[in-house]
Amino acid sequence: MRDMPVPEPAGDEVLIRVKAAAICGSDLGIYRYTAAYSGMKLPVTMGHEFAGEVAETGAHVDGYRVGDRVLSESVKACGRCRFCRQGMSNLCEDSTLFGIHVDGGFAEHVAVPQILLHRLPLGMSYEEAALVEPLSNAVHFVDDVTPYKPGDLVVVQGCGPIGLFSAQLFRLGGARVIVSGLGVDRVRLGIAERLGFEAVNIDEVDLVKRVMEITGGKGADVAFVAVGAPQAVKQAMEFVKKRGTVTVVGIFGADVPVDLTRLVRREITVVGAYDARPANFPTSISHISEGRVNVGDVLTHRFSLDEAEDAFKVALDRTGGKVEFKP
């Protein structure tokens, strides 16, 4: 913990007084300083899932005033590259991300370009608003990237917040969903059950056998790998059907071996999905505000910034669902 100067917003930025900021799986990778994040230039204030109120506006900001309730996208994109021009700033070729490349939201204040802001609808709490960013990721993963149809069986591997949000989105699309996790995920598997899903503890139940049992040996239509565990990818390749899809959204700390012979012989499609497009944010806001996606039951712990070590311990030990700071 450090005392830092309050950021000075540039002409096109607003200064947000942070009211809620959530710990993401990528924050855990940064905390552990895994290979996927070891290229970061330190120090940097972490946090890219946050919401708050406008405390100050830059000279060129139009449409926002002090006191407005807002949330922010996480990617500061260049706006010029081929992906930005296609509305895919999540793949921007010259982007910076809050909490990784520039100071983020695990602070009392953060400066944000106006173009990244979204207003909170009436009735949406700051705690819910801080979860719009991860839900937007899930919307991109499920709606934009993963091919499925009503009646399909989707197995979501990983019962962290992204897995639990994605499971709800697949169900909204008419899929039958199973959520899996480890014994250490007891609390999260319990959340999955409360949300109405079959929850499989793979330390006690053979996931491949379970999938084959309920599909008559055909396999799942979609395997959704929402955890950065090589074993999950191996399992996905084993239980997905011929011409099925494996969507991988976890971030891995090392190379992952893949059985390419099985992929070829079964004509399996493997796709990756990363971050969220700007268009995903209004959808996520609507899902939460209209009650189609339950984020409240996924949020289990709240801490002050002074309790950061305790907050990260809960997240790392997976003894809760989503963990938020209340600066």
Short mmCIF file of N, CA and C in Angstrom, two decimals, residues 72-168:
data_model
loop_
_atom_site.label_atom_id
_atom_site.label_comp_id
_atom_site.label_asym_id
_atom_site.label_seq_id
_atom_site.Cartn_x
_atom_site.Cartn_y
_atom_site.Cartn_z
N SER A 72 -16.20 1.87 -16.24
CA SER A 72 -15.24 2.05 -17.33
C SER A 72 -14.93 0.72 -18.01
N GLU A 73 -14.68 0.80 -19.32
CA GLU A 73 -14.07 -0.31 -20.03
C GLU A 73 -12.62 -0.43 -19.57
N SER A 74 -12.00 -1.56 -19.86
CA SER A 74 -10.66 -1.82 -19.34
C SER A 74 -9.54 -1.58 -20.33
N VAL A 75 -9.89 -1.50 -21.64
CA VAL A 75 -8.87 -1.38 -22.68
C VAL A 75 -8.83 0.04 -23.23
N LYS A 76 -7.67 0.68 -23.12
CA LYS A 76 -7.45 1.99 -23.75
C LYS A 76 -6.85 1.71 -25.13
N ALA A 77 -7.72 1.68 -26.14
CA ALA A 77 -7.32 1.27 -27.48
C ALA A 77 -6.84 2.46 -28.31
N CYS A 78 -6.10 2.14 -29.38
CA CYS A 78 -5.55 3.21 -30.22
C CYS A 78 -6.60 3.88 -31.08
N GLY A 79 -7.66 3.13 -31.46
CA GLY A 79 -8.71 3.68 -32.29
C GLY A 79 -8.37 3.76 -33.77
N ARG A 80 -7.17 3.33 -34.15
CA ARG A 80 -6.73 3.48 -35.54
C ARG A 80 -6.45 2.16 -36.25
N CYS A 81 -6.08 1.13 -35.51
CA CYS A 81 -5.65 -0.11 -36.14
C CYS A 81 -6.85 -0.83 -36.77
N ARG A 82 -6.56 -1.88 -37.53
CA ARG A 82 -7.61 -2.61 -38.25
C ARG A 82 -8.65 -3.20 -37.31
N PHE A 83 -8.23 -3.62 -36.10
CA PHE A 83 -9.19 -4.21 -35.18
C PHE A 83 -10.08 -3.14 -34.55
N CYS A 84 -9.50 -2.02 -34.18
CA CYS A 84 -10.30 -0.92 -33.63
C CYS A 84 -11.34 -0.45 -34.64
N ARG A 85 -10.95 -0.38 -35.91
CA ARG A 85 -11.87 0.08 -36.94
C ARG A 85 -13.02 -0.91 -37.15
N GLN A 86 -12.84 -2.15 -36.71
CA GLN A 86 -13.90 -3.16 -36.82
C GLN A 86 -14.67 -3.33 -35.52
N GLY A 87 -14.44 -2.44 -34.56
CA GLY A 87 -15.13 -2.55 -33.27
C GLY A 87 -14.58 -3.63 -32.38
N MET A 88 -13.32 -4.06 -32.63
CA MET A 88 -12.71 -5.14 -31.85
C MET A 88 -11.49 -4.60 -31.11
N SER A 89 -11.71 -3.59 -30.29
CA SER A 89 -10.60 -2.98 -29.58
C SER A 89 -9.97 -3.93 -28.57
N ASN A 90 -10.64 -5.05 -28.26
CA ASN A 90 -10.03 -6.05 -27.39
C ASN A 90 -8.77 -6.64 -28.02
N LEU A 91 -8.67 -6.55 -29.35
CA LEU A 91 -7.49 -7.05 -30.07
C LEU A 91 -6.64 -5.92 -30.63
N CYS A 92 -6.82 -4.72 -30.10
CA CYS A 92 -6.07 -3.55 -30.56
C CYS A 92 -4.57 -3.84 -30.61
N GLU A 93 -3.94 -3.38 -31.70
CA GLU A 93 -2.52 -3.66 -31.89
C GLU A 93 -1.61 -2.70 -31.13
N ASP A 94 -2.20 -1.70 -30.48
CA ASP A 94 -1.39 -0.74 -29.70
C ASP A 94 -2.18 -0.28 -28.48
N SER A 95 -2.69 -1.25 -27.71
CA SER A 95 -3.55 -0.91 -26.58
C SER A 95 -2.76 -0.86 -25.28
N THR A 96 -3.36 -0.21 -24.30
CA THR A 96 -2.90 -0.27 -22.92
C THR A 96 -4.09 -0.67 -22.06
N LEU A 97 -3.83 -1.39 -20.99
CA LEU A 97 -4.89 -1.87 -20.11
C LEU A 97 -4.70 -1.30 -18.72
N PHE A 98 -5.82 -0.88 -18.14
CA PHE A 98 -5.77 -0.44 -16.75
C PHE A 98 -5.26 -1.57 -15.86
N GLY A 99 -4.42 -1.22 -14.92
CA GLY A 99 -3.93 -2.19 -13.96
C GLY A 99 -2.80 -3.06 -14.47
N ILE A 100 -2.46 -2.94 -15.74
CA ILE A 100 -1.36 -3.70 -16.32
C ILE A 100 -0.32 -2.75 -16.92
N HIS A 101 -0.79 -1.86 -17.79
CA HIS A 101 0.13 -0.91 -18.43
C HIS A 101 0.04 0.49 -17.82
N VAL A 102 -1.14 0.83 -17.31
CA VAL A 102 -1.35 2.14 -16.68
C VAL A 102 -2.07 1.91 -15.36
N ASP A 103 -1.99 2.89 -14.47
CA ASP A 103 -2.60 2.75 -13.14
C ASP A 103 -4.09 2.48 -13.24
N GLY A 104 -4.54 1.52 -12.42
CA GLY A 104 -5.92 1.09 -12.47
C GLY A 104 -6.73 1.47 -11.26
N GLY A 105 -7.75 0.65 -10.97
CA GLY A 105 -8.81 1.04 -10.05
C GLY A 105 -8.68 0.57 -8.63
N PHE A 106 -7.58 -0.11 -8.24
CA PHE A 106 -7.40 -0.45 -6.83
C PHE A 106 -6.83 0.77 -6.12
N ALA A 107 -7.60 1.81 -6.11
CA ALA A 107 -7.17 3.11 -5.57
C ALA A 107 -8.42 3.93 -5.27
N GLU A 108 -8.22 5.03 -4.59
CA GLU A 108 -9.36 5.90 -4.32
C GLU A 108 -9.78 6.69 -5.55
N HIS A 109 -8.84 6.97 -6.45
CA HIS A 109 -9.15 7.72 -7.67
C HIS A 109 -8.42 7.11 -8.86
N VAL A 110 -9.02 7.20 -10.05
CA VAL A 110 -8.39 6.77 -11.28
C VAL A 110 -8.87 7.69 -12.41
N ALA A 111 -7.96 8.04 -13.31
CA ALA A 111 -8.29 8.90 -14.45
C ALA A 111 -8.61 8.03 -15.66
N VAL A 112 -9.72 8.33 -16.33
CA VAL A 112 -10.23 7.48 -17.41
C VAL A 112 -10.66 8.35 -18.60
N PRO A 113 -10.27 7.98 -19.83
CA PRO A 113 -10.78 8.71 -21.00
C PRO A 113 -12.30 8.65 -21.09
N GLN A 114 -12.89 9.75 -21.45
CA GLN A 114 -14.35 9.83 -21.53
C GLN A 114 -14.93 8.75 -22.44
N ILE A 115 -14.23 8.41 -23.51
CA ILE A 115 -14.76 7.47 -24.50
C ILE A 115 -14.98 6.08 -23.91
N LEU A 116 -14.35 5.77 -22.77
CA LEU A 116 -14.48 4.44 -22.16
C LEU A 116 -15.60 4.35 -21.13
N LEU A 117 -16.28 5.46 -20.88
CA LEU A 117 -17.26 5.48 -19.79
C LEU A 117 -18.64 4.98 -20.22
N HIS A 118 -19.34 4.39 -19.26
CA HIS A 118 -20.75 4.01 -19.41
C HIS A 118 -21.48 4.46 -18.16
N ARG A 119 -22.67 4.98 -18.34
CA ARG A 119 -23.45 5.43 -17.19
C ARG A 119 -24.14 4.24 -16.51
N LEU A 120 -24.29 4.36 -15.20
CA LEU A 120 -25.02 3.34 -14.46
C LEU A 120 -26.52 3.63 -14.53
N PRO A 121 -27.32 2.63 -14.87
CA PRO A 121 -28.77 2.86 -14.84
C PRO A 121 -29.28 2.99 -13.42
N LEU A 122 -30.45 3.58 -13.27
CA LEU A 122 -31.06 3.71 -11.95
C LEU A 122 -31.24 2.33 -11.34
N GLY A 123 -30.89 2.21 -10.09
CA GLY A 123 -31.07 0.94 -9.40
C GLY A 123 -29.86 0.03 -9.42
N MET A 124 -28.88 0.32 -10.29
CA MET A 124 -27.67 -0.51 -10.32
C MET A 124 -26.69 0.00 -9.28
N SER A 125 -26.24 -0.89 -8.41
CA SER A 125 -25.29 -0.50 -7.38
C SER A 125 -23.88 -0.42 -7.96
N TYR A 126 -23.00 0.23 -7.22
CA TYR A 126 -21.59 0.28 -7.65
C TYR A 126 -20.98 -1.13 -7.62
N GLU A 127 -21.39 -1.93 -6.64
CA GLU A 127 -20.88 -3.30 -6.58
C GLU A 127 -21.24 -4.09 -7.84
N GLU A 128 -22.47 -3.95 -8.30
CA GLU A 128 -22.89 -4.61 -9.53
C GLU A 128 -22.15 -4.02 -10.73
N ALA A 129 -22.01 -2.70 -10.73
CA ALA A 129 -21.38 -2.02 -11.88
C ALA A 129 -19.93 -2.46 -12.07
N ALA A 130 -19.23 -2.74 -10.97
CA ALA A 130 -17.84 -3.19 -11.08
C ALA A 130 -17.74 -4.56 -11.73
N LEU A 131 -18.86 -5.28 -11.81
CA LEU A 131 -18.87 -6.60 -12.43
C LEU A 131 -19.34 -6.57 -13.88
N VAL A 132 -19.66 -5.38 -14.39
CA VAL A 132 -20.03 -5.27 -15.80
C VAL A 132 -18.86 -5.64 -16.70
N GLU A 133 -17.65 -5.24 -16.33
CA GLU A 133 -16.48 -5.54 -17.18
C GLU A 133 -16.26 -7.04 -17.31
N PRO A 134 -16.19 -7.82 -16.23
CA PRO A 134 -16.03 -9.27 -16.42
C PRO A 134 -17.22 -9.92 -17.12
N LEU A 135 -18.42 -9.45 -16.85
CA LEU A 135 -19.57 -10.00 -17.57
C LEU A 135 -19.47 -9.68 -19.06
N SER A 136 -18.95 -8.51 -19.39
CA SER A 136 -18.77 -8.15 -20.80
C SER A 136 -17.79 -9.10 -21.48
N ASN A 137 -16.75 -9.50 -20.75
CA ASN A 137 -15.84 -10.53 -21.27
C ASN A 137 -16.62 -11.80 -21.58
N ALA A 138 -17.45 -12.23 -20.64
CA ALA A 138 -18.22 -13.45 -20.83
C ALA A 138 -19.19 -13.32 -22.01
N VAL A 139 -19.79 -12.16 -22.18
CA VAL A 139 -20.68 -11.93 -23.32
C VAL A 139 -19.93 -12.11 -24.64
N HIS A 140 -18.72 -11.58 -24.70
CA HIS A 140 -17.90 -11.76 -25.91
C HIS A 140 -17.57 -13.22 -26.13
N PHE A 141 -17.14 -13.90 -25.06
CA PHE A 141 -16.74 -15.30 -25.18
C PHE A 141 -17.89 -16.17 -25.66
N VAL A 142 -19.08 -15.94 -25.09
CA VAL A 142 -20.24 -16.80 -25.36
C VAL A 142 -20.97 -16.39 -26.63
N ASP A 143 -21.33 -15.11 -26.73
CA ASP A 143 -22.19 -14.67 -27.83
C ASP A 143 -21.44 -14.39 -29.13
N ASP A 144 -20.20 -13.91 -29.02
CA ASP A 144 -19.46 -13.54 -30.22
C ASP A 144 -18.61 -14.67 -30.78
N VAL A 145 -18.11 -15.53 -29.91
CA VAL A 145 -17.06 -16.47 -30.32
C VAL A 145 -17.51 -17.92 -30.37
N THR A 146 -18.36 -18.34 -29.43
CA THR A 146 -18.67 -19.76 -29.29
C THR A 146 -19.92 -20.14 -30.07
N PRO A 147 -19.81 -21.05 -31.04
CA PRO A 147 -21.01 -21.50 -31.77
C PRO A 147 -21.77 -22.54 -30.97
N TYR A 148 -23.03 -22.28 -30.68
CA TYR A 148 -23.88 -23.25 -30.00
C TYR A 148 -25.32 -22.91 -30.33
N LYS A 149 -26.22 -23.81 -30.01
CA LYS A 149 -27.64 -23.58 -30.30
C LYS A 149 -28.48 -24.12 -29.16
N PRO A 150 -29.75 -23.74 -29.07
CA PRO A 150 -30.61 -24.25 -28.00
C PRO A 150 -30.61 -25.78 -27.99
N GLY A 151 -30.54 -26.33 -26.80
CA GLY A 151 -30.52 -27.77 -26.64
C GLY A 151 -29.14 -28.37 -26.57
N ASP A 152 -28.11 -27.63 -26.96
CA ASP A 152 -26.73 -28.14 -26.89
C ASP A 152 -26.31 -28.33 -25.44
N LEU A 153 -25.40 -29.29 -25.24
CA LEU A 153 -24.79 -29.46 -23.93
C LEU A 153 -23.46 -28.71 -23.90
N VAL A 154 -23.34 -27.79 -22.97
CA VAL A 154 -22.12 -27.01 -22.77
C VAL A 154 -21.54 -27.37 -21.41
N VAL A 155 -20.28 -27.74 -21.39
CA VAL A 155 -19.59 -28.02 -20.12
C VAL A 155 -18.65 -26.86 -19.84
N VAL A 156 -18.92 -26.11 -18.79
CA VAL A 156 -18.08 -24.98 -18.39
C VAL A 156 -17.08 -25.50 -17.37
N GLN A 157 -15.81 -25.50 -17.74
CA GLN A 157 -14.75 -25.98 -16.85
C GLN A 157 -14.15 -24.78 -16.12
N GLY A 158 -14.36 -24.77 -14.83
CA GLY A 158 -13.93 -23.62 -14.03
C GLY A 158 -15.14 -22.90 -13.50
N CYS A 159 -15.24 -22.81 -12.17
CA CYS A 159 -16.42 -22.20 -11.55
C CYS A 159 -16.08 -20.88 -10.88
N GLY A 160 -15.06 -20.20 -11.41
CA GLY A 160 -14.80 -18.84 -10.99
C GLY A 160 -15.84 -17.90 -11.57
N PRO A 161 -15.73 -16.61 -11.32
CA PRO A 161 -16.74 -15.67 -11.81
C PRO A 161 -16.97 -15.73 -13.32
N ILE A 162 -15.91 -15.82 -14.12
CA ILE A 162 -16.12 -15.89 -15.57
C ILE A 162 -16.88 -17.16 -15.94
N GLY A 163 -16.53 -18.27 -15.32
CA GLY A 163 -17.26 -19.50 -15.57
C GLY A 163 -18.72 -19.40 -15.18
N LEU A 164 -19.00 -18.81 -14.01
CA LEU A 164 -20.37 -18.70 -13.54
C LEU A 164 -21.18 -17.71 -14.37
N PHE A 165 -20.56 -16.61 -14.81
CA PHE A 165 -21.26 -15.67 -15.68
C PHE A 165 -21.53 -16.31 -17.04
N SER A 166 -20.52 -17.00 -17.59
CA SER A 166 -20.68 -17.61 -18.91
C SER A 166 -21.74 -18.71 -18.88
N ALA A 167 -21.77 -19.48 -17.81
CA ALA A 167 -22.78 -20.53 -17.68
C ALA A 167 -24.19 -19.93 -17.77
N GLN A 168 -24.39 -18.80 -17.11
CA GLN A 168 -25.71 -18.16 -17.16
C GLN A 168 -26.04 -17.68 -18.56
#
